[in-house]
XYZ file of C-alpha atoms in Angstrom:
340
model
C -44.865 0.530 -2.958
C -41.067 0.843 -2.992
C -39.755 3.238 -5.603
C -36.398 4.034 -7.111
C -35.340 6.606 -9.663
C -33.240 4.052 -11.533
C -34.629 2.815 -14.818
C -33.773 -0.005 -17.162
C -32.569 1.585 -20.424
C -34.348 -0.917 -22.627
C -37.694 -1.526 -20.995
C -38.709 1.887 -19.754
C -40.513 4.649 -21.653
C -39.059 8.092 -22.158
C -37.818 10.243 -19.334
C -37.867 13.200 -21.673
C -41.496 12.928 -22.699
C -43.384 11.514 -19.747
C -46.501 9.770 -21.101
C -49.940 10.070 -19.562
C -53.317 8.446 -19.933
C -53.002 5.129 -18.085
C -56.428 3.986 -16.972
C -55.509 3.512 -13.303
C -52.772 6.142 -12.981
C -52.853 9.897 -13.427
C -49.596 11.791 -13.679
C -48.607 15.417 -13.405
C -46.520 16.198 -16.491
C -43.602 18.517 -15.710
C -41.633 18.185 -18.938
C -39.442 21.256 -19.466
C -39.478 23.255 -22.681
C -35.899 22.292 -23.444
C -34.644 18.760 -23.892
C -31.917 17.606 -21.553
C -28.379 16.387 -22.109
C -25.798 15.024 -19.678
C -22.096 15.639 -20.361
C -19.444 13.578 -18.578
C -16.030 15.245 -18.408
C -12.710 14.069 -17.049
C -9.085 13.389 -17.859
C -8.037 10.297 -19.772
C -8.505 7.180 -17.674
C -10.631 8.887 -15.015
C -13.704 6.712 -15.571
C -15.935 8.727 -17.916
C -17.140 5.640 -19.769
C -17.831 3.778 -16.540
C -19.956 6.581 -15.127
C -21.799 6.941 -18.438
C -22.688 3.256 -18.343
C -23.722 3.522 -14.697
C -26.131 6.297 -15.654
C -27.390 4.377 -18.688
C -28.212 1.478 -16.354
C -30.510 3.788 -14.397
C -32.093 5.908 -17.119
C -33.166 5.217 -20.719
C -30.070 6.694 -22.335
C -27.700 6.473 -25.279
C -24.046 7.509 -25.220
C -22.304 9.855 -27.660
C -18.516 9.708 -27.913
C -16.675 13.037 -27.787
C -13.124 11.685 -28.057
C -11.498 13.096 -31.202
C -9.413 9.947 -31.762
C -11.988 7.280 -30.929
C -14.176 8.580 -33.767
C -11.763 6.897 -36.195
C -11.934 3.338 -37.456
C -9.227 1.034 -36.157
C -6.656 1.018 -33.351
C -9.248 -0.180 -30.863
C -6.586 -1.098 -28.318
C -4.347 1.950 -28.740
C -7.304 4.339 -28.551
C -8.890 2.382 -25.684
C -12.276 2.085 -27.388
C -15.042 0.519 -25.366
C -15.731 -3.079 -26.407
C -19.064 -4.506 -27.504
C -19.233 -6.494 -24.284
C -18.510 -3.415 -22.172
C -21.322 -1.527 -23.926
C -23.730 -3.869 -22.109
C -26.420 -3.325 -24.728
C -26.371 0.463 -24.370
C -26.304 2.174 -27.800
C -23.028 4.058 -28.392
C -22.560 6.618 -31.155
C -19.640 8.249 -33.011
C -17.201 5.431 -32.338
C -15.128 4.221 -35.298
C -17.120 6.107 -37.929
C -14.348 8.109 -39.651
C -11.753 6.916 -42.173
C -8.347 6.662 -40.436
C -6.720 8.898 -43.044
C -9.335 11.655 -42.884
C -9.411 14.771 -40.747
C -12.295 15.170 -38.316
C -12.656 18.697 -36.991
C -14.548 20.207 -34.089
C -17.043 21.498 -36.646
C -17.538 17.979 -37.972
C -18.165 16.785 -34.437
C -20.723 19.516 -33.785
C -22.639 18.490 -36.905
C -22.565 14.766 -36.129
C -23.283 15.160 -32.424
C -26.178 17.548 -33.052
C -27.784 15.102 -35.462
C -27.255 12.236 -33.027
C -28.700 14.120 -30.052
C -31.787 15.020 -32.050
C -32.225 11.384 -33.048
C -31.790 10.126 -29.465
C -34.254 12.657 -28.077
C -36.664 11.697 -30.847
C -36.587 8.143 -29.515
C -37.435 9.440 -26.061
C -33.986 8.748 -24.640
C -31.432 10.795 -22.715
C -28.239 11.741 -24.615
C -25.086 11.276 -22.536
C -21.982 12.828 -24.096
C -18.704 11.416 -22.801
C -15.109 11.804 -23.894
C -11.848 13.551 -23.218
C -11.769 16.027 -26.096
C -12.954 19.113 -24.253
C -12.412 21.305 -27.310
C -15.079 19.276 -29.124
C -17.496 19.591 -26.209
C -16.861 23.326 -25.930
C -17.463 23.794 -29.665
C -20.782 21.955 -29.345
C -22.119 23.688 -26.259
C -20.825 27.229 -26.754
C -21.425 27.437 -30.495
C -21.488 30.903 -32.041
C -25.189 30.728 -32.877
C -26.148 29.490 -29.386
C -28.094 26.646 -30.990
C -27.219 24.118 -28.283
C -28.166 26.357 -25.359
C -31.399 27.289 -27.132
C -32.475 23.670 -27.547
C -30.990 21.912 -24.523
C -30.429 22.162 -20.808
C -27.139 20.537 -19.865
C -25.822 18.842 -16.737
C -22.028 18.552 -16.417
C -20.507 15.719 -14.391
C -16.757 15.925 -13.858
C -15.052 12.689 -12.835
C -11.854 13.804 -11.136
C -8.908 11.815 -9.816
C -5.881 13.147 -7.939
C -3.249 13.543 -10.637
C -0.520 11.503 -8.953
C -2.969 8.627 -8.544
C -4.258 8.950 -12.108
C -0.716 8.970 -13.519
C -0.070 5.609 -11.906
C -3.294 4.194 -13.331
C -2.610 5.556 -16.832
C 0.901 4.109 -16.787
C -0.426 0.693 -15.776
C -3.090 0.954 -18.473
C -0.423 1.405 -21.144
C 1.248 -1.796 -19.920
C -2.101 -3.605 -20.184
C -2.643 -2.254 -23.687
C 0.804 -3.480 -24.752
C 0.011 -6.902 -23.280
C -3.291 -6.908 -25.193
C -1.517 -6.403 -28.531
C -1.213 -2.644 -29.011
C 2.239 -2.839 -30.625
C 1.054 -5.362 -33.204
C -2.026 -3.228 -33.860
C 0.018 -0.076 -34.456
C 2.535 -1.988 -36.571
C -0.215 -2.816 -39.090
C -0.855 0.907 -39.534
C 2.807 1.847 -39.768
C 3.945 3.774 -42.828
C 7.433 5.343 -42.793
C 6.149 8.216 -44.915
C 3.002 8.863 -42.870
C 2.025 12.261 -41.508
C 1.570 11.997 -37.737
C -0.355 15.258 -37.602
C -3.371 13.892 -39.480
C -6.107 11.359 -38.910
C -5.804 8.497 -36.480
C -2.000 8.687 -36.510
C -2.268 11.597 -34.085
C -3.237 9.069 -31.417
C -0.863 8.701 -28.492
C 0.891 5.387 -29.003
C 1.391 5.778 -32.753
C 4.180 8.334 -33.397
C 5.971 7.138 -30.264
C 6.723 3.810 -31.979
C 8.115 5.279 -35.203
C 11.816 4.756 -34.356
C 11.137 1.244 -33.113
C 9.366 0.218 -36.312
C 12.096 1.799 -38.430
C 14.617 -0.281 -36.508
C 12.568 -3.420 -37.146
C 12.869 -2.869 -40.883
C 16.590 -2.101 -40.715
C 19.105 -4.917 -41.025
C 21.790 -2.750 -39.423
C 20.034 -2.527 -36.029
C 20.738 -5.324 -33.555
C 18.206 -6.995 -31.258
C 19.488 -5.213 -28.158
C 18.924 -1.830 -29.761
C 15.464 -2.842 -30.934
C 14.534 -3.936 -27.413
C 15.762 -0.615 -26.029
C 13.768 1.335 -28.614
C 10.647 -0.656 -27.731
C 11.058 0.151 -24.038
C 11.588 3.820 -24.863
C 8.473 3.890 -27.078
C 6.347 2.404 -24.297
C 7.760 4.839 -21.749
C 7.161 7.782 -24.087
C 3.568 6.623 -24.557
C 3.115 6.647 -20.782
C 4.651 10.111 -20.425
C 2.548 11.582 -23.224
C -0.616 10.003 -21.809
C 0.077 11.621 -18.438
C 0.787 14.950 -20.118
C -2.537 14.645 -21.950
C -4.306 14.126 -18.628
C -2.699 17.313 -17.282
C -3.779 19.322 -20.335
C -7.310 17.976 -20.104
C -7.521 18.953 -16.449
C -6.263 22.461 -17.262
C -8.944 22.780 -19.942
C -11.668 21.619 -17.562
C -10.534 24.202 -15.008
C -10.664 26.870 -17.709
C -14.194 25.875 -18.671
C -15.184 26.104 -15.022
C -13.402 29.315 -14.053
C -13.320 31.333 -17.285
C -16.370 30.084 -19.179
C -18.456 29.726 -16.031
C -19.609 26.168 -16.679
C -21.303 24.677 -13.631
C -19.456 21.400 -13.168
C -20.483 18.796 -10.611
C -17.160 17.353 -9.433
C -17.120 13.691 -8.429
C -13.890 12.642 -6.708
C -13.032 9.120 -7.845
C -9.623 9.075 -6.142
C -10.635 6.610 -3.374
C -11.791 4.112 -6.015
C -8.517 4.415 -7.936
C -6.555 3.740 -4.770
C -8.137 0.285 -4.609
C -7.684 -2.651 -6.951
C -10.129 -5.080 -8.510
C -13.447 -5.659 -6.778
C -12.309 -3.560 -3.811
C -12.678 -0.471 -6.005
C -16.381 -1.066 -6.632
C -17.653 0.105 -3.254
C -15.839 3.480 -3.215
C -16.755 4.017 -6.864
C -20.436 3.481 -6.094
C -20.285 5.636 -2.975
C -18.191 8.508 -4.357
C -19.124 8.565 -8.053
C -22.018 6.427 -9.292
C -24.571 7.171 -6.568
C -23.945 10.930 -6.216
C -23.780 11.212 -10.001
C -27.171 9.533 -10.293
C -28.656 11.827 -7.653
C -27.379 14.896 -9.522
C -28.810 13.649 -12.817
C -32.090 12.790 -11.108
C -32.391 16.317 -9.740
C -31.514 17.693 -13.167
C -34.016 15.581 -15.108
C -36.931 16.205 -12.795
C -36.076 19.761 -11.697
C -35.743 18.630 -8.098
C -33.969 20.839 -5.587
C -31.451 19.330 -3.181
C -34.103 19.197 -0.445
C -36.836 17.888 -2.748
C -35.753 14.365 -3.622
C -39.316 13.103 -3.830
C -41.583 11.644 -6.479
C -45.336 11.994 -6.586
C -47.591 9.130 -7.594
C -51.222 9.861 -8.349
C -52.936 6.487 -8.098
C -56.737 6.241 -7.994
C -56.864 9.783 -6.670
C -54.480 9.209 -3.753
C -51.202 11.143 -3.662
C -48.331 9.343 -2.010
C -44.989 11.172 -1.811
C -42.062 8.771 -1.696
C -38.448 9.588 -0.951
C -36.087 8.632 -3.742
C -34.327 5.336 -3.070
C -30.969 4.712 -4.754
C -29.885 1.295 -3.527
C -27.923 0.177 -6.583
C -30.719 -1.948 -8.042
C -32.766 -1.367 -11.153
C -36.441 -0.733 -10.647
C -39.471 -1.887 -12.552
C -41.294 1.389 -11.938
C -42.314 2.992 -15.208
C -41.142 6.477 -16.090
C -44.798 7.460 -16.402
C -45.149 6.917 -12.653
C -42.472 9.406 -11.694
C -42.523 13.181 -11.589
C -40.926 15.781 -9.411
C -42.806 17.309 -6.521
C -42.752 21.071 -6.997
């Protein structure tokens, strides 16, 4: 019987509470005392959402957003929210749930994320937290009362891309967002008296267009000047996006070196150096497959030299090496447990 550790997120039972009692199959239950959470870190544009979806295609999982701007309603293009189609049927939480004018603090995130994790675990699913707001993630995991660490074991995956390569990708992404209608989207939100330090207007791509929109409403500004201001706004959006990526990387390094977080670094640079379908193979090889192996070891408490599952079928034990060939399996979660 060929086996794989990859599970369909919609048809498989819980990985967190492995069921027993099938008439023709006995299983050793090795469920840990703590529930488990996967956190995907990385700079803006590095592929956090893609890896999260790759994992959700292999394990019964739901994704929790930890981006402090994507929690707001609106500006789907400017904030680069994942689309319904891209979700691929995987439940996503904390996207577009906050009024654009409201403030949403790290404390608010901790409350919402904690409730969501508890709900996901209660459904027998794996919570995957993904987003670029590392301050939110730090507030959740290293809370003063140690509530998170008391209840959960956590696995950190860090999707990293060489900064000079990522800057090129982020710059191109801004051009794609503009082509997709970002300027028109931000224009609808524009208010000359707005406070750019509050709510969704803090998003990169909003304050940068202030002078351009003011020029649009001014009869004394000619078309040439307006065109120049538009180009400058787009360029400033690119620069600020790249600066954000640098700050996020610095924060990740601080969490690793100062806070002592054990981060599993996945180098996605080779994938970002390719274009289109050519990027799929290096992404799978360098990010998706090793990320899945790390999560597999984490979920089933498997050491690096113990990538096996044990099936107890009619009294016969048959160890099988884990197979990760990129395909979903029909093996039930109840049939899989770590060899210890």
